[in-house]
mmCIF file of C-alpha atoms in Angstrom:
data_model
loop_
_atom_site.group_PDB
_atom_site.id
_atom_site.type_symbol
_atom_site.label_atom_id
_atom_site.label_comp_id
_atom_site.label_asym_id
_atom_site.label_seq_id
_atom_site.Cartn_x
_atom_site.Cartn_y
_atom_site.Cartn_z
ATOM 1 C CA MET A 1 0.093 -0.229 -0.268
ATOM 2 C CA ASN A 2 2.231 2.623 1.020
ATOM 3 C CA GLN A 3 4.716 1.809 -2.402
ATOM 4 C CA ARG A 4 1.411 2.044 -4.297
ATOM 5 C CA ILE A 5 1.118 5.644 -2.676
ATOM 6 C CA ALA A 6 4.893 5.838 -3.354
ATOM 7 C CA ASN A 7 4.955 5.609 -7.057
ATOM 8 C CA LYS A 8 2.963 8.580 -7.643
ATOM 9 C CA VAL A 9 3.447 10.115 -5.624
ATOM 10 C CA ASN A 10 7.054 10.361 -7.884
ATOM 11 C CA THR A 11 4.889 10.331 -11.454
ATOM 12 C CA LEU A 12 3.148 13.768 -10.200
ATOM 13 C CA ALA A 13 6.883 14.922 -8.829
ATOM 14 C CA VAL A 14 8.254 13.866 -12.506
ATOM 15 C CA ASN A 15 4.663 15.131 -13.905
ATOM 16 C CA LEU A 16 4.855 18.539 -12.347
ATOM 17 C CA TYR A 17 9.513 18.756 -13.394
ATOM 18 C CA LYS A 18 8.036 18.058 -16.887
ATOM 19 C CA ALA A 19 5.426 20.480 -17.156
ATOM 20 C CA LEU A 20 7.881 23.152 -15.080
ATOM 21 C CA GLY A 21 10.741 22.506 -18.015
ATOM 22 C CA THR A 22 7.715 22.984 -21.202
ATOM 23 C CA VAL A 23 6.352 26.139 -19.540
ATOM 24 C CA LEU A 24 10.891 27.802 -18.674
ATOM 25 C CA LEU A 25 12.112 26.628 -22.350
ATOM 26 C CA ALA A 26 8.245 28.019 -24.010
ATOM 27 C CA LEU A 27 9.422 31.621 -22.785
ATOM 28 C CA ILE A 28 12.938 31.194 -23.076
ATOM 29 C CA LEU A 29 12.023 31.166 -26.735
ATOM 30 C CA VAL A 30 9.095 33.081 -26.738
ATOM 31 C CA GLY A 31 11.813 36.256 -25.399
ATOM 32 C CA LEU A 32 14.606 35.064 -27.525
ATOM 33 C CA VAL A 33 11.694 35.143 -30.198
ATOM 34 C CA SER A 34 10.291 38.068 -28.607
ATOM 35 C CA TYR A 35 14.284 39.887 -28.727
ATOM 36 C CA LEU A 36 15.171 38.200 -32.389
ATOM 37 C CA ALA A 37 12.780 40.141 -33.812
ATOM 38 C CA MET A 38 12.874 43.353 -31.561
ATOM 39 C CA GLN A 39 16.381 43.149 -33.000
ATOM 40 C CA GLY A 40 15.327 42.155 -36.468
ATOM 41 C CA PHE A 41 12.356 45.001 -36.741
ATOM 42 C CA PHE A 42 14.809 47.726 -35.072
ATOM 43 C CA PHE A 43 17.732 46.707 -38.430
ATOM 44 C CA VAL A 44 15.050 46.542 -41.164
ATOM 45 C CA SER A 45 12.688 50.016 -40.192
ATOM 46 C CA HIS A 46 13.020 53.581 -40.425
ATOM 47 C CA GLY A 47 9.116 54.352 -39.363
ATOM 48 C CA TRP A 48 10.009 54.842 -35.737
ATOM 49 C CA LEU A 49 11.041 57.621 -32.835
ATOM 50 C CA THR A 50 11.535 57.145 -29.195
ATOM 51 C CA PRO A 51 8.694 60.291 -27.194
ATOM 52 C CA THR A 52 10.804 62.564 -24.997
ATOM 53 C CA VAL A 53 10.320 64.123 -21.550
ATOM 54 C CA VAL A 54 11.734 67.295 -21.236
ATOM 55 C CA SER A 55 12.871 68.070 -17.711
ATOM 56 C CA PRO A 56 14.130 70.735 -16.632
ATOM 57 C CA THR A 57 16.099 68.935 -14.170
ATOM 58 C CA ASP A 58 17.076 66.231 -17.040
ATOM 59 C CA PRO A 59 21.092 66.135 -16.797
ATOM 60 C CA GLU A 60 20.826 67.885 -21.543
ATOM 61 C CA ILE A 61 19.361 71.051 -19.324
ATOM 62 C CA LEU A 62 21.448 71.389 -16.889
ATOM 63 C CA GLN A 63 24.694 70.804 -18.531
ATOM 64 C CA LEU A 64 22.913 72.846 -21.556
ATOM 65 C CA ASN A 65 21.617 76.348 -18.784
ATOM 66 C CA ALA A 66 25.134 75.246 -17.376
ATOM 67 C CA GLN A 67 26.599 76.599 -19.817
ATOM 68 C CA LEU A 68 24.093 79.023 -21.169
ATOM 69 C CA ALA A 69 25.713 80.628 -17.478
ATOM 70 C CA GLN A 70 28.878 80.379 -18.070
ATOM 71 C CA GLN A 71 29.129 81.898 -22.013
ATOM 72 C CA ALA A 72 27.376 84.679 -21.022
ATOM 73 C CA ALA A 73 29.647 85.508 -17.144
ATOM 74 C CA SER A 74 32.514 85.429 -19.897
ATOM 75 C CA ARG A 75 30.997 87.684 -22.464
ATOM 76 C CA ASP A 76 29.824 90.099 -19.411
ATOM 77 C CA LYS A 77 33.023 90.058 -18.338
ATOM 78 C CA LEU A 78 35.001 90.679 -22.496
ATOM 79 C CA LEU A 79 31.469 93.822 -22.447
ATOM 80 C CA ALA A 80 33.655 94.966 -18.929
ATOM 81 C CA ASP A 81 36.722 94.860 -20.486
ATOM 82 C CA ARG A 82 35.123 96.923 -23.888
ATOM 83 C CA ARG A 83 34.068 99.886 -21.492
ATOM 84 C CA GLU A 84 37.161 99.987 -19.888
ATOM 85 C CA LEU A 85 39.500 99.905 -23.477
ATOM 86 C CA GLU A 86 36.451 102.579 -24.624
ATOM 87 C CA ALA A 87 37.989 104.791 -21.548
ATOM 88 C CA ARG A 88 40.766 104.527 -21.630
ATOM 89 C CA LEU A 89 40.412 105.136 -25.581
ATOM 90 C CA GLU A 90 38.664 108.891 -25.107
ATOM 91 C CA GLN A 91 41.637 109.430 -22.303
ATOM 92 C CA ALA A 92 43.788 109.013 -25.342
ATOM 93 C CA GLU A 93 42.058 110.963 -27.753
ATOM 94 C CA ARG A 94 41.610 113.258 -25.662
ATOM 95 C CA VAL A 95 44.960 113.984 -24.728
ATOM 96 C CA LEU A 96 46.441 113.341 -28.272
ATOM 97 C CA GLY A 97 44.046 116.861 -29.343
ATOM 98 C CA ALA A 98 44.687 118.498 -26.828
ATOM 99 C CA GLU A 99 49.087 117.901 -26.814
ATOM 100 C CA GLN A 100 48.121 118.561 -30.773
ATOM 101 C CA ASP A 101 46.788 121.907 -29.497
ATOM 102 C CA PHE A 102 49.166 122.557 -28.331
ATOM 103 C CA GLN A 103 52.225 122.139 -30.504
ATOM 104 C CA ALA A 104 50.108 124.795 -33.183
ATOM 105 C CA ARG A 105 49.947 127.131 -30.091
ATOM 106 C CA PHE A 106 53.404 126.679 -29.551
ATOM 107 C CA ARG A 107 54.404 127.270 -32.552
ATOM 108 C CA VAL A 108 52.259 130.471 -33.369
ATOM 109 C CA ALA A 109 53.295 131.253 -29.946
ATOM 110 C CA LEU A 110 56.746 130.980 -30.802
ATOM 111 C CA GLY A 111 56.154 133.412 -33.477
ATOM 112 C CA SER A 112 53.973 136.409 -31.729
ATOM 113 C CA GLU A 113 56.756 136.887 -29.464
ATOM 114 C CA ARG A 114 59.284 136.467 -32.034
ATOM 115 C CA VAL A 115 57.968 139.727 -33.740
ATOM 116 C CA ALA A 116 57.107 140.872 -30.012
ATOM 117 C CA ARG A 117 60.992 141.006 -29.082
ATOM 118 C CA ALA A 118 61.170 142.588 -32.378
ATOM 119 C CA LYS A 119 59.739 145.045 -32.933
ATOM 120 C CA SER A 120 60.880 145.570 -28.821
ATOM 121 C CA LEU A 121 64.386 145.390 -30.589
ATOM 122 C CA ARG A 122 63.280 148.389 -32.977
ATOM 123 C CA ARG A 123 62.188 150.901 -30.560
ATOM 124 C CA LEU A 124 65.516 150.476 -28.258
ATOM 125 C CA ALA A 125 67.321 151.045 -30.500
ATOM 126 C CA SER A 126 66.009 153.427 -32.174
ATOM 127 C CA LEU A 127 65.847 155.062 -27.912
ATOM 128 C CA ARG A 128 69.126 154.653 -27.600
ATOM 129 C CA GLN A 129 70.250 156.772 -30.540
ATOM 130 C CA GLU A 130 68.360 159.078 -29.209
ATOM 131 C CA TYR A 131 69.727 159.178 -26.028
ATOM 132 C CA LEU A 132 73.623 158.958 -27.390
ATOM 133 C CA ARG A 133 72.042 162.302 -29.168
ATOM 134 C CA ALA A 134 70.864 163.307 -26.093
ATOM 135 C CA ALA A 135 73.777 162.225 -23.497
ATOM 136 C CA GLY A 136 76.107 164.018 -25.885
ATOM 137 C CA GLU A 137 74.559 166.908 -25.596
ATOM 138 C CA ILE A 138 73.802 167.188 -21.972
ATOM 139 C CA THR A 139 77.624 165.514 -21.954
ATOM 140 C CA GLU A 140 79.234 168.650 -23.718
ATOM 141 C CA SER A 141 77.200 170.938 -22.154
ATOM 142 C CA ASN A 142 77.750 170.355 -18.847
ATOM 143 C CA ARG A 143 80.999 169.545 -20.068
ATOM 144 C CA ALA A 144 82.063 173.564 -21.113
ATOM 145 C CA TYR A 145 79.323 175.240 -18.381
ATOM 146 C CA ALA A 146 81.423 173.073 -15.474
ATOM 147 C CA GLY A 147 85.186 174.456 -17.065
ATOM 148 C CA MET A 148 83.457 178.369 -17.430
ATOM 149 C CA ALA A 149 82.168 177.217 -13.698
ATOM 150 C CA ARG A 150 84.834 176.421 -12.453
ATOM 151 C CA THR A 151 86.832 179.617 -13.868
ATOM 152 C CA ARG A 152 84.498 182.905 -13.144
ATOM 153 C CA THR A 153 84.224 180.547 -9.277
ATOM 154 C CA GLU A 154 88.425 180.519 -8.909
ATOM 155 C CA THR A 155 88.900 183.778 -10.293
ATOM 156 C CA LEU A 156 85.840 186.004 -8.257
ATOM 157 C CA TYR A 157 86.664 183.005 -4.811
ATOM 158 C CA ASN A 158 90.700 184.147 -5.344
ATOM 159 C CA ALA A 159 89.786 187.537 -5.997
ATOM 160 C CA ARG A 160 87.847 187.652 -2.934
ATOM 161 C CA MET A 161 84.768 188.087 -4.194
ATOM 162 C CA LEU A 162 83.242 185.381 -2.562
ATOM 163 C CA GLU A 163 82.740 183.409 -0.277
ATOM 164 C CA ARG A 164 83.732 179.997 0.639
ATOM 165 C CA GLU A 165 80.572 179.208 1.222
ATOM 166 C CA GLU A 166 79.859 179.887 -1.695
ATOM 167 C CA ARG A 167 82.854 178.491 -3.533
ATOM 168 C CA LEU A 168 81.487 175.617 -1.620
ATOM 169 C CA THR A 169 78.717 175.634 -3.170
ATOM 170 C CA ALA A 170 78.984 176.141 -6.158
ATOM 171 C CA ASN A 171 82.014 173.267 -6.580
ATOM 172 C CA HIS A 172 78.885 170.860 -5.013
ATOM 173 C CA GLN A 173 76.282 172.012 -8.140
ATOM 174 C CA LEU A 174 79.454 170.985 -10.549
ATOM 175 C CA ALA A 175 80.068 167.865 -8.588
ATOM 176 C CA GLN A 176 76.130 166.685 -8.846
ATOM 177 C CA MET A 177 76.944 168.031 -13.071
ATOM 178 C CA ALA A 178 79.513 165.366 -12.564
ATOM 179 C CA GLN A 179 77.118 163.122 -11.088
ATOM 180 C CA SER A 180 74.096 163.496 -14.308
ATOM 181 C CA ASN A 181 77.463 162.532 -16.394
ATOM 182 C CA LEU A 182 78.163 159.473 -15.358
ATOM 183 C CA SER A 183 74.498 158.677 -14.807
ATOM 184 C CA LEU A 184 73.970 159.198 -18.269
ATOM 185 C CA ALA A 185 76.883 156.723 -18.662
ATOM 186 C CA GLU A 186 75.294 154.486 -16.589
ATOM 187 C CA GLY A 187 71.535 154.335 -18.773
ATOM 188 C CA GLU A 188 73.628 154.149 -21.802
ATOM 189 C CA ALA A 189 75.373 150.972 -20.582
ATOM 190 C CA ALA A 190 71.524 149.841 -19.888
ATOM 191 C CA LEU A 191 70.297 150.564 -22.426
ATOM 192 C CA GLN A 192 73.170 148.628 -24.781
ATOM 193 C CA THR A 193 73.697 146.041 -22.259
ATOM 194 C CA LYS A 194 68.660 145.452 -23.034
ATOM 195 C CA LEU A 195 69.343 146.269 -26.499
ATOM 196 C CA GLU A 196 72.212 143.116 -26.431
ATOM 197 C CA ALA A 197 69.729 140.877 -24.283
ATOM 198 C CA LEU A 198 67.196 141.488 -27.244
ATOM 199 C CA LYS A 199 69.086 140.791 -29.570
ATOM 200 C CA ARG A 200 69.895 137.036 -28.323
ATOM 201 C CA GLU A 201 66.560 136.311 -26.965
ATOM 202 C CA LEU A 202 65.299 137.071 -30.888
ATOM 203 C CA GLY A 203 67.867 135.024 -32.196
ATOM 204 C CA GLY A 204 67.303 132.672 -29.987
ATOM 205 C CA PHE A 205 63.568 132.509 -31.334
ATOM 206 C CA ASP A 206 64.581 132.268 -35.360
ATOM 207 C CA ALA A 207 67.034 129.524 -33.877
ATOM 208 C CA SER A 208 63.938 127.890 -32.613
ATOM 209 C CA LEU A 209 61.815 128.411 -35.357
ATOM 210 C CA ALA A 210 64.385 127.279 -37.745
ATOM 211 C CA GLY A 211 65.219 124.237 -36.002
ATOM 212 C CA LYS A 212 68.886 125.080 -35.133
ATOM 213 C CA SER A 213 70.617 124.234 -31.993
ATOM 214 C CA GLU A 214 72.719 127.679 -32.039
ATOM 215 C CA GLY A 215 72.218 130.719 -31.498
ATOM 216 C CA LEU A 216 69.832 128.981 -28.922
ATOM 217 C CA THR A 217 68.958 130.734 -25.610
ATOM 218 C CA THR A 218 68.387 129.317 -22.229
ATOM 219 C CA GLU A 219 65.303 131.127 -21.557
ATOM 220 C CA VAL A 220 63.759 128.979 -25.392
ATOM 221 C CA LEU A 221 65.406 125.842 -24.621
ATOM 222 C CA LEU A 222 63.350 125.521 -21.854
ATOM 223 C CA LEU A 223 60.452 126.649 -23.616
ATOM 224 C CA GLU A 224 61.467 123.949 -26.682
ATOM 225 C CA ARG A 225 61.852 121.173 -23.676
ATOM 226 C CA GLU A 226 57.379 121.792 -22.580
ATOM 227 C CA TYR A 227 57.634 121.264 -26.672
ATOM 228 C CA THR A 228 59.437 117.931 -26.553
ATOM 229 C CA ARG A 229 57.458 116.904 -23.370
ATOM 230 C CA SER A 230 54.635 117.981 -25.795
ATOM 231 C CA VAL A 231 55.316 115.415 -28.361
ATOM 232 C CA LEU A 232 56.364 113.139 -26.102
ATOM 233 C CA GLU A 233 52.528 112.690 -25.297
ATOM 234 C CA VAL A 234 51.492 112.887 -28.566
ATOM 235 C CA LYS A 235 53.497 109.342 -29.694
ATOM 236 C CA ARG A 236 52.584 108.126 -26.504
ATOM 237 C CA ALA A 237 49.433 108.841 -27.252
ATOM 238 C CA GLU A 238 48.924 107.362 -30.323
ATOM 239 C CA SER A 239 50.745 104.118 -29.572
ATOM 240 C CA ASP A 240 48.103 103.764 -26.216
ATOM 241 C CA ARG A 241 45.033 104.598 -29.116
ATOM 242 C CA LYS A 242 46.343 101.697 -32.313
ATOM 243 C CA HIS A 243 46.619 99.009 -29.160
ATOM 244 C CA LEU A 244 43.683 99.614 -27.844
ATOM 245 C CA LYS A 245 42.195 99.125 -31.235
ATOM 246 C CA ASP A 246 43.591 96.412 -31.771
ATOM 247 C CA SER A 247 42.590 95.106 -28.893
ATOM 248 C CA LEU A 248 39.214 96.516 -29.147
ATOM 249 C CA ARG A 249 38.684 95.188 -32.561
ATOM 250 C CA SER A 250 40.337 91.896 -31.265
ATOM 251 C CA LEU A 251 37.115 91.825 -28.060
ATOM 252 C CA ASP A 252 34.524 92.477 -31.089
ATOM 253 C CA GLU A 253 35.821 89.702 -31.736
ATOM 254 C CA ALA A 254 35.636 87.129 -28.577
ATOM 255 C CA VAL A 255 32.713 89.299 -28.357
ATOM 256 C CA GLY A 256 31.191 88.478 -31.886
ATOM 257 C CA ARG A 257 32.146 84.449 -31.194
ATOM 258 C CA TYR A 258 30.521 84.256 -27.537
ATOM 259 C CA ASP A 259 27.490 85.626 -29.270
ATOM 260 C CA ALA A 260 27.692 83.109 -31.943
ATOM 261 C CA LEU A 261 27.844 80.430 -29.457
ATOM 262 C CA LEU A 262 24.943 81.174 -26.689
ATOM 263 C CA THR A 263 23.020 81.712 -30.292
ATOM 264 C CA SER A 264 23.887 77.989 -30.605
ATOM 265 C CA ILE A 265 22.983 77.148 -27.234
ATOM 266 C CA ARG A 266 19.831 79.153 -26.973
ATOM 267 C CA SER A 267 18.585 77.494 -30.537
ATOM 268 C CA SER A 268 19.203 73.855 -28.476
ATOM 269 C CA PRO A 269 16.071 71.595 -29.567
ATOM 270 C CA TRP A 270 16.272 70.723 -25.414
ATOM 271 C CA LEU A 271 15.978 75.134 -24.698
ATOM 272 C CA GLU A 272 13.558 74.886 -27.064
ATOM 273 C CA ALA A 273 11.471 72.464 -26.191
ATOM 274 C CA ILE A 274 10.754 73.997 -22.731
ATOM 275 C CA GLU A 275 10.843 77.569 -23.188
ATOM 276 C CA ARG A 276 8.018 76.485 -25.682
ATOM 277 C CA GLY A 277 6.637 73.906 -23.669
ATOM 278 C CA LEU A 278 6.647 71.675 -26.503
ATOM 279 C CA THR A 279 6.529 67.551 -26.203
ATOM 280 C CA VAL A 280 9.108 66.501 -28.818
ATOM 281 C CA ALA A 281 10.429 63.046 -29.557
ATOM 282 C CA PHE A 282 13.756 62.081 -31.520
ATOM 283 C CA VAL A 283 14.271 60.953 -35.219
ATOM 284 C CA PRO A 284 17.283 59.430 -36.216
ATOM 285 C CA TYR A 285 18.867 60.624 -39.761
ATOM 286 C CA GLU A 286 17.973 57.105 -41.579
ATOM 287 C CA ASN A 287 14.267 57.488 -40.150
ATOM 288 C CA LEU A 288 14.072 61.067 -40.871
ATOM 289 C CA GLU A 289 12.720 61.041 -45.074
ATOM 290 C CA ASN A 290 9.155 58.560 -43.100
ATOM 291 C CA ALA A 291 8.805 61.873 -40.113
ATOM 292 C CA LYS A 292 7.525 64.670 -42.138
ATOM 293 C CA GLN A 293 5.335 66.721 -40.504
ATOM 294 C CA GLY A 294 1.427 65.528 -40.152
ATOM 295 C CA THR A 295 2.579 62.068 -40.238
ATOM 296 C CA PRO A 296 0.493 60.333 -38.447
ATOM 297 C CA LEU A 297 1.818 58.276 -34.854
ATOM 298 C CA TYR A 298 1.204 54.442 -33.839
ATOM 299 C CA ARG A 299 1.895 53.656 -30.701
ATOM 300 C CA CYS A 300 1.677 49.537 -30.462
ATOM 301 C CA THR A 301 1.146 47.428 -26.846
ATOM 302 C CA LEU A 302 4.823 45.117 -26.735
ATOM 303 C CA ARG A 303 5.866 47.366 -28.289
ATOM 304 C CA LEU A 304 5.559 45.969 -31.936
ATOM 305 C CA VAL A 305 1.117 44.180 -31.919
ATOM 306 C CA TRP A 306 -1.801 45.805 -31.023
ATOM 307 C CA CYS A 307 -1.167 49.635 -32.324
ATOM 308 C CA GLN A 308 -3.057 52.520 -32.200
ATOM 309 C CA GLU A 309 -3.297 55.562 -33.791
ATOM 310 C CA VAL A 310 -2.244 58.913 -30.792
ATOM 311 C CA GLY A 311 -1.339 61.814 -32.726
ATOM 312 C CA VAL A 312 0.485 63.632 -35.606
ATOM 313 C CA VAL A 313 4.715 64.400 -36.636
ATOM 314 C CA GLY A 314 4.277 68.247 -36.075
ATOM 315 C CA HIS A 315 7.460 70.813 -37.660
ATOM 316 C CA ALA A 316 10.434 69.502 -36.666
ATOM 317 C CA LEU A 317 13.489 71.511 -34.650
ATOM 318 C CA THR A 318 16.718 73.215 -35.133
ATOM 319 C CA GLY A 319 20.013 71.122 -33.886
ATOM 320 C CA GLU A 320 21.195 67.270 -34.229
ATOM 321 C CA VAL A 321 21.279 65.860 -31.070
ATOM 322 C CA ALA A 322 22.627 62.629 -29.702
ATOM 323 C CA VAL A 323 20.546 59.836 -27.599
ATOM 324 C CA LYS A 324 21.115 56.407 -27.207
ATOM 325 C CA HIS A 325 19.456 53.490 -29.203
ATOM 326 C CA PRO A 326 16.230 52.469 -27.491
ATOM 327 C CA VAL A 327 17.508 48.565 -27.786
ATOM 328 C CA ARG A 328 21.352 49.121 -27.930
ATOM 329 C CA GLN A 329 23.958 50.208 -26.430
ATOM 330 C CA THR A 330 24.618 52.537 -29.472
ATOM 331 C CA MET A 331 24.828 57.041 -29.882
ATOM 332 C CA LEU A 332 22.487 58.175 -32.508
ATOM 333 C CA ARG A 333 22.477 61.415 -34.307
ATOM 334 C CA GLY A 334 19.474 63.052 -35.538
ATOM 335 C CA VAL A 335 17.168 65.370 -34.835
ATOM 336 C CA MET A 336 14.221 65.973 -32.600
ATOM 337 C CA VAL A 337 10.240 66.579 -34.198
ATOM 338 C CA GLU A 338 7.725 68.545 -32.506
ATOM 339 C CA LEU A 339 4.758 65.528 -31.567
ATOM 340 C CA GLU A 340 0.897 66.301 -31.404
ATOM 341 C CA LEU A 341 -0.573 63.894 -29.185
ATOM 342 C CA ARG A 342 -4.486 63.210 -27.991
ATOM 343 C CA ASP A 343 -3.247 62.523 -25.000
ATOM 344 C CA GLU A 344 0.405 64.154 -23.495
ATOM 345 C CA ARG A 345 0.368 59.982 -21.779
ATOM 346 C CA TRP A 346 1.556 58.724 -25.296
ATOM 347 C CA ALA A 347 4.906 61.093 -24.991
ATOM 348 C CA ARG A 348 5.870 57.906 -21.986
ATOM 349 C CA GLU A 349 5.420 55.828 -24.570
ATOM 350 C CA GLU A 350 9.307 54.075 -25.277
ATOM 351 C CA LEU A 351 8.477 53.771 -29.382
ATOM 352 C CA LEU A 352 6.602 54.811 -31.633
ATOM 353 C CA HIS A 353 5.363 54.554 -35.224
ATOM 354 C CA LEU A 354 5.260 56.499 -38.317
ATOM 355 C CA GLY A 355 2.674 56.381 -40.953
ATOM 356 C CA ARG A 356 1.368 52.682 -40.274
ATOM 357 C CA PRO A 357 1.299 50.113 -37.821
ATOM 358 C CA PRO A 358 4.154 47.879 -38.154
ATOM 359 C CA LEU A 359 2.671 44.805 -38.820
ATOM 360 C CA LEU A 360 -0.723 46.120 -39.626
ATOM 361 C CA LEU A 361 -2.807 45.576 -36.615
#
């Protein structure tokens, strides 16, 4: 009796084991067939796309926003540097204009001063001639009067016709006349000194205007030192202006490159989808011909069977993106397209089909 029960239990266990093995084998076969079917589908089909739910916290969005902020900050720094260079260029232009105006006025002033000194020289020469003539007459008159007065005074004094005090008074007047002659001689010397100084100054102005080093006076040399400083300031301002203009051109080129880079980043399909609130999908380049605007979209159970239409393809977004293949460990290049779905939940599907169901089911 016990042996019969044991045999039945063993038979039941063997049957269950066989059934379980059959089921596992069937599942393995189904999985293998599904895998091969899916691989074969992606190998031959060019009528699919992968919906993408774009979120501000997606790694692509965060990376693009970080790049955008970094490049914008670098561009703003370049613009700040450009404004500083513009201020320095304006200062160099002001210095250059002021120094060039000073140089032009310096030459005019030097010429005017030379004309004024020439007039003074002529007037002083004329005055000296008149002074010499008058001084000669005064001196000759004083000399004649002094000789006559001295002889007359001595004669009267010796004849006891003049008192001693009167004699001393007469001698004192003669001494004053001699002092007057001496003053006239000193005046003549002073006029001669002034005349010679004016001649030297006039010669110094002539030498400076002619660009010669011989005949320069200390006064003119000091004036020329200021002119030389102005010339050096002009040279430095011109050099600064050239350098600053070159730097501004380089900065403008750099800002232009940053503008192009920022435009490229802002035109990224990911950012456009976020900013405009679009529902988008990735289309590989080899599938792009089948993803024209208005193409119907189908969602299928188990990716390939029992399909239903869920919307249409919208317009394609500008810019290239790279996305991982739905079933393979490879990266695909393609573009993003806008989706017009009847229900936003279909945007969470892993795969949508273009134009028609893949197996017409």
